[in-house]
Tab-separated table of C-alpha atoms in Angstrom:
chain	number	residue	atom	x	y	z
A	615	MET	CA	117.902	134.998	94.585
A	616	GLN	CA	116.480	131.816	93.076
A	617	LEU	CA	114.876	130.938	96.418
A	618	ILE	CA	112.888	134.190	96.411
A	619	GLU	CA	111.773	133.617	92.814
A	620	GLY	CA	110.652	130.116	93.764
A	621	PHE	CA	108.616	131.381	96.711
A	622	MET	CA	107.014	134.053	94.527
A	623	ALA	CA	106.033	131.420	91.946
A	624	VAL	CA	104.466	129.193	94.603
A	625	LEU	CA	102.682	132.081	96.317
A	626	HIS	CA	100.874	133.065	93.111
A	627	PRO	CA	97.091	132.897	93.754
A	628	VAL	CA	96.435	130.305	91.034
A	629	THR	CA	99.205	128.065	92.371
A	630	LEU	CA	97.940	128.401	95.944
A	631	PHE	CA	94.423	127.509	94.792
A	632	LEU	CA	95.760	124.410	93.018
A	633	ILE	CA	97.753	123.410	96.106
A	634	ILE	CA	94.731	123.697	98.391
A	635	GLY	CA	92.501	121.886	95.899
A	636	GLY	CA	95.136	119.196	95.419
A	637	VAL	CA	95.471	118.549	99.136
A	638	VAL	CA	91.699	118.293	99.567
A	639	ALA	CA	91.366	115.977	96.553
A	640	GLY	CA	94.342	113.962	97.778
A	641	ILE	CA	92.794	113.474	101.198
A	642	VAL	CA	89.456	112.403	99.708
A	643	PHE	CA	90.954	110.079	97.114
A	644	GLY	CA	93.843	109.017	99.356
A	645	ALA	CA	91.355	107.360	101.670
A	646	ILE	CA	90.539	105.095	98.706
A	647	PRO	CA	93.880	103.511	97.712
A	648	GLY	CA	95.110	104.099	94.171
A	649	LEU	CA	92.647	106.744	93.041
A	650	SER	CA	94.913	109.780	93.487
A	651	ALA	CA	96.752	108.737	90.290
A	652	LEU	CA	93.656	109.706	88.311
A	653	PHE	CA	94.666	113.363	88.565
A	654	LEU	CA	97.907	112.965	86.587
A	655	PRO	CA	96.363	113.700	83.138
A	656	ILE	CA	94.878	116.958	84.448
A	657	THR	CA	98.377	118.411	84.831
A	658	PHE	CA	99.431	117.917	81.200
A	659	GLY	CA	97.979	121.249	80.061
A	660	MET	CA	99.157	123.275	83.068
A	661	GLU	CA	102.129	125.548	83.455
A	662	PRO	CA	105.078	123.569	84.887
A	663	VAL	CA	105.063	125.252	88.313
A	664	ASN	CA	101.298	124.790	88.687
A	665	GLY	CA	101.374	121.179	87.509
A	666	ILE	CA	104.186	120.125	89.827
A	667	ALA	CA	102.667	122.012	92.772
A	668	PHE	CA	99.328	120.273	92.114
A	669	LEU	CA	100.948	116.827	91.901
A	670	ILE	CA	102.898	117.380	95.121
A	671	ALA	CA	99.736	118.583	96.863
A	672	ILE	CA	97.829	115.492	95.730
A	673	TYR	CA	100.686	113.279	96.929
A	674	VAL	CA	100.806	114.928	100.352
A	675	GLY	CA	97.017	114.867	100.649
A	676	GLY	CA	96.992	111.235	99.579
A	677	LEU	CA	99.449	110.316	102.322
A	678	SER	CA	97.265	112.068	104.867
A	679	GLY	CA	94.139	110.510	103.389
A	680	GLY	CA	95.638	107.070	103.866
A	681	LEU	CA	95.443	107.711	107.601
A	682	ILE	CA	91.648	107.741	107.458
A	683	SER	CA	91.217	104.149	106.330
A	684	ALA	CA	94.098	103.042	108.570
A	685	ILE	CA	92.387	104.440	111.652
A	686	LEU	CA	88.745	103.726	110.852
A	687	LEU	CA	89.048	100.376	109.068
A	688	GLY	CA	92.439	99.026	110.106
A	689	ILE	CA	93.462	98.957	106.429
A	690	PRO	CA	96.335	101.311	105.549
A	691	GLY	CA	95.505	103.430	102.516
A	692	THR	CA	99.191	104.073	101.856
A	693	PRO	CA	102.359	102.232	102.899
A	694	SER	CA	103.263	105.087	105.234
A	695	SER	CA	100.035	104.497	107.178
A	696	ILE	CA	100.889	100.971	108.280
A	697	ALA	CA	102.194	102.055	111.674
A	698	THR	CA	99.080	104.184	112.163
A	699	CYS	CA	97.008	100.986	112.123
A	700	PHE	CA	98.796	99.734	115.239
A	701	ASP	CA	97.621	102.610	117.453
A	702	GLY	CA	94.840	104.337	115.519
A	703	TYR	CA	92.607	101.370	114.819
A	704	PRO	CA	92.472	100.203	118.480
A	705	MET	CA	91.662	103.795	119.471
A	706	ALA	CA	88.804	103.838	116.957
A	707	GLN	CA	87.478	100.582	118.392
A	708	ARG	CA	87.455	102.198	121.859
A	709	GLY	CA	85.450	105.153	120.525
A	710	GLU	CA	88.401	107.562	120.237
A	711	ALA	CA	88.443	107.792	116.430
A	712	GLY	CA	88.199	111.596	116.453
A	713	LYS	CA	91.193	111.915	118.732
A	714	ALA	CA	93.213	109.474	116.604
A	715	LEU	CA	92.293	111.220	113.327
A	716	GLY	CA	92.970	114.682	114.729
A	717	THR	CA	96.344	113.703	116.123
A	718	ALA	CA	97.382	111.943	112.927
A	719	ILE	CA	96.377	114.841	110.661
A	720	VAL	CA	97.968	117.525	112.861
A	721	PHE	CA	101.286	115.748	113.142
A	722	SER	CA	101.253	114.801	109.468
A	723	PHE	CA	100.913	118.526	108.719
A	724	VAL	CA	103.641	119.517	111.198
A	725	GLY	CA	106.019	116.878	109.828
A	726	GLY	CA	105.348	117.942	106.256
A	727	ILE	CA	106.003	121.616	106.973
A	728	PHE	CA	109.156	120.814	108.944
A	729	SER	CA	110.565	118.562	106.221
A	730	ALA	CA	109.734	121.111	103.509
A	731	LEU	CA	111.597	123.828	105.416
A	732	VAL	CA	114.603	121.606	106.030
A	733	LEU	CA	114.701	120.590	102.357
A	734	THR	CA	114.334	124.202	101.212
A	735	TYR	CA	117.255	125.510	103.237
A	736	LEU	CA	119.569	122.503	103.481
A	737	GLY	CA	118.938	121.024	100.033
A	738	PRO	CA	121.114	123.526	98.139
A	739	ALA	CA	123.951	123.152	100.651
A	740	ILE	CA	123.864	119.372	100.422
A	741	ALA	CA	123.658	119.436	96.627
A	742	GLY	CA	126.647	121.793	96.460
């Protein structure tokens, strides 16, 4: 029952708007290391569900945004983008930056959705 209430809270239109905006802002500011932390004070006046959803969205967007500088500049924007430098930056030097960015973003999205689903359904069983 709590799982359904949680999904209903996250699927509220305001929360979905904040999630989408947070991911976009996270990607933009994640490409510039350290700037995604500037959004923390914005959440102080929000409802708890909206604030946490916004912070998670910025975090996830920031991780994906770190891929941009790792591929284009060879400088990882986040610690999780270090391995992306090894393959993505040489691809960008060969003129395949679009392919490297597209692949990195798609599989970052797929991995995020998969891990969220696993955590949602296995988390309560493991915690019990």
